[in-house]
C-alpha atoms as one frame of an Amber mdcrd trajectory, in Angstrom:
protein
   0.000   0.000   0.000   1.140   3.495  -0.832   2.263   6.120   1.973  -0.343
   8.330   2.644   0.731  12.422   2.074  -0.582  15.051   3.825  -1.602  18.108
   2.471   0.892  20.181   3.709   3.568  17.714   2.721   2.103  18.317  -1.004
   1.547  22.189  -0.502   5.188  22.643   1.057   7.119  20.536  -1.855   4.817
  22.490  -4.716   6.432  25.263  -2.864  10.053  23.782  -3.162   9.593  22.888
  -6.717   8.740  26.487  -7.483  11.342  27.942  -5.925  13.813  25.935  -8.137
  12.201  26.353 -11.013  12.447  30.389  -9.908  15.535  30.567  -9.668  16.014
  28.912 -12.742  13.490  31.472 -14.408  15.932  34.522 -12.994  19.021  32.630
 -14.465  17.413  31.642 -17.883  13.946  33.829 -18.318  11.445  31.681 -19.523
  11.817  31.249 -22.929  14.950  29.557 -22.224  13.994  27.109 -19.689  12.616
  23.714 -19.928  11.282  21.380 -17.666  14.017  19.442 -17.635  15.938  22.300
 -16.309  13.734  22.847 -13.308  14.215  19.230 -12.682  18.165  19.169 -12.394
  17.210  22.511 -10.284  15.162  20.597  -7.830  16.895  17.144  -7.758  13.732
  15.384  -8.069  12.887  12.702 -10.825  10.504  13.332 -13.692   7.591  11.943
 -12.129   7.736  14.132  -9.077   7.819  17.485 -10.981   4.892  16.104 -13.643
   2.913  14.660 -10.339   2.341  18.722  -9.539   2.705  20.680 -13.030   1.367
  19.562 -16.565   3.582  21.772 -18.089   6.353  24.990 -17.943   3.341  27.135
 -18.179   1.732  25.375 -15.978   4.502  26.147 -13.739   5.000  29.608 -14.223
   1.369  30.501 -13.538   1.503  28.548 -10.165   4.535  30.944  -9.418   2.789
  33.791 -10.364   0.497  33.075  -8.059   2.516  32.648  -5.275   4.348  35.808
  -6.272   1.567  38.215  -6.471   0.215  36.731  -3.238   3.609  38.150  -1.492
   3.256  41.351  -3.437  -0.207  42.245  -2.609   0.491  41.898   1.171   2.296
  44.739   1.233  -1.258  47.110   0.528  -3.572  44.973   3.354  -3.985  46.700
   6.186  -1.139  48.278   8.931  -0.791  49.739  12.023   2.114  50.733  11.310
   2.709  54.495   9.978  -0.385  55.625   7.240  -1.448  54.620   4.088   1.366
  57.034   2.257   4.294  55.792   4.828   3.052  52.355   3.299   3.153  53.435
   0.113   6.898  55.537   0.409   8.053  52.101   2.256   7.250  49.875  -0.882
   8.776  51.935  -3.461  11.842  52.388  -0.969  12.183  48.561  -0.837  11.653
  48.369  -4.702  14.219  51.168  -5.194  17.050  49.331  -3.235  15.898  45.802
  -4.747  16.593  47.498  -8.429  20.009  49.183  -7.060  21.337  45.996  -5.210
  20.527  43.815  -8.308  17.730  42.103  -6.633  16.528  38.900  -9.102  13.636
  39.492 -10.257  11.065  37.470 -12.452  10.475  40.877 -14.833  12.397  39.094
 -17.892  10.744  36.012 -17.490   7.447  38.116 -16.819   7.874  39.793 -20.291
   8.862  36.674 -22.001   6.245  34.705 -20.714   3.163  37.317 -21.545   4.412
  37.659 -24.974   4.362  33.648 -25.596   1.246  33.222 -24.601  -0.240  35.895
 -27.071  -0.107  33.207 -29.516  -0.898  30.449 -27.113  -3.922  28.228 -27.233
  -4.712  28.184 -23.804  -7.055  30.219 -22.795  -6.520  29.844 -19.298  -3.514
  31.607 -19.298  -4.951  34.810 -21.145  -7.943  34.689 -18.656  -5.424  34.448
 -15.757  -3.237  37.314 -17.205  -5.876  39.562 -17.303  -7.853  38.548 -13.753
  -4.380  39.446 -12.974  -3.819  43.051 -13.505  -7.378  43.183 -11.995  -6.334
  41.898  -9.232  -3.511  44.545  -8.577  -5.676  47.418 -10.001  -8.690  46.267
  -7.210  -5.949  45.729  -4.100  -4.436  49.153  -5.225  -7.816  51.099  -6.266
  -9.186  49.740  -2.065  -5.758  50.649  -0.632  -5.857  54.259  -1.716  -9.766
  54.190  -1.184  -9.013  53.451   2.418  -6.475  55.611   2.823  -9.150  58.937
   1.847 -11.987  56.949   4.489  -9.081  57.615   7.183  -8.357  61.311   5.703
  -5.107  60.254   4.888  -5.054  60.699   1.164  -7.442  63.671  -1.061  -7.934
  62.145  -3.951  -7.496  64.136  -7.522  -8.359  61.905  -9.390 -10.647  58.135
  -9.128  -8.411  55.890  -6.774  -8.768  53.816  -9.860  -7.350  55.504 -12.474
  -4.443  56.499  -9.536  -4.067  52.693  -9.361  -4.067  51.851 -13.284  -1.387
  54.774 -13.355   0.745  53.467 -10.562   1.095  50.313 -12.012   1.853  51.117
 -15.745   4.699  53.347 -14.686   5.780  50.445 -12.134   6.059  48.478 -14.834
   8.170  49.985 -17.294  10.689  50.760 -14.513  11.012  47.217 -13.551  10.944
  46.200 -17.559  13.533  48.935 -18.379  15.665  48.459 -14.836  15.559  44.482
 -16.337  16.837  45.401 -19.820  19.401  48.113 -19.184  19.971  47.863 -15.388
  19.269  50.398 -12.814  22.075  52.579 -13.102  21.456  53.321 -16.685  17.481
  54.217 -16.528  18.269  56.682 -13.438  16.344  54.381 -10.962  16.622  57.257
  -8.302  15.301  60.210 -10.741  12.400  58.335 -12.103  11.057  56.765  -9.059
  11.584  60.470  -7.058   9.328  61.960  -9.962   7.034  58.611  -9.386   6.904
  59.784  -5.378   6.192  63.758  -6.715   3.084  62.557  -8.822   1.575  60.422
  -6.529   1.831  63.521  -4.078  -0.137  65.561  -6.460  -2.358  63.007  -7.030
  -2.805  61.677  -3.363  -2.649  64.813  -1.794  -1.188  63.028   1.645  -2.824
  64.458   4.524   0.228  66.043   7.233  -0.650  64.026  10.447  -2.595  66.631
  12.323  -5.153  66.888   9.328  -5.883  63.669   9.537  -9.686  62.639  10.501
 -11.226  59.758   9.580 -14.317  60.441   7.257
């Protein structure tokens, strides 16, 4: 009779497997990498990396996932400092990420949403675009919270704050990937990205802060 696994001995080695197959996607980006190389990655036989993942894109969208979980934690809720400390503290830690050469999946990202343009599977596209909602929604309720505590003033809809936010996030990290930080001015462009958010935030000074 076969050895019974647990569910958290599955969860926690579908978490081990994706960690070697991202660090392989850093190394490599995806276009480059098989499943064969996430398997000399992780040490494991064939069987053990097909038992969890039907394919490479089946892989990569599993890391995504675990990825943008990570990510999104950073806009949930804090005591800590307000809603624009928050927001100064993640673009700090993205800032010295980019300068320290932290690895980053942004090649792989690029490759891999290009690839599946012309892919068949649908699922992919769907989860692509669920995605960026995803992002826009956590970033749109972070900076709606933020005015409910009279924190932030709003110019503009928190939406199209959010949808702005992330499209200029994203061709710093794309650029930073291509050319490297130094090059793209990583300090000058994410100081102007701190001066627009300002204006469009309008971050309350502590003692004008009241809770709507």
């Amino acid at each position: 009779m076969a050895p019974v696994v647990s569910e958290d001995y599955k969860e926690k080695k579908k978490l081990a497997l994706l960690q070697a197959a991202r660090r392989v996607f850093v190394r490599k980006g995806f276009i480059q990498t098989t499943m064969q190389d996430i398997i000399d990655e992780a040490k494991v036989s064939r069987g053990a990396l097909y038992a969890y993942f039907s394919n490479l894109e089946h892989v990569y969208l599993e890391l995504l996932r675990v990825e943008d979980q990570q990510d999104l934690l950073y806009f949930e809720p804090s005591d800590s400092g307000s809603s624009w400390e928050q927001l100064l503290h993640w673009i700090n830690d993205q800032q010295v990420g980019l300068q320290n050469g932290r690895e980053t999946l942004v090649r792989a990202n690029s490759e891999f949403f290009l690839s599946i343009q012309d892919s068949k599977e649908k699922e992919s596209l769907t989860y692509i675009a669920r995605r960026y909602e995803r992002i826009i929604e956590a970033l749109t309720v972070f900076i709606q919270r933020g005015a409910a505590k009279g924190e932030f003033n709003p110019r503009l809809p928190a939406d199209s704050i959010a949808r702005c936010f992330v499209s200029f996030m994203d061709g710093i990290l794309l650029n930073s990937s291509h050319l490297g930080a130094v090059y793209i001015k990583i300090q000058e462009q994410l100081d102007a990205l701190v001066v627009t958010l300002e204006t469009l935030l309008c971050p309350a000074k502590p003692e004008e802060r009241t809770e709507k």
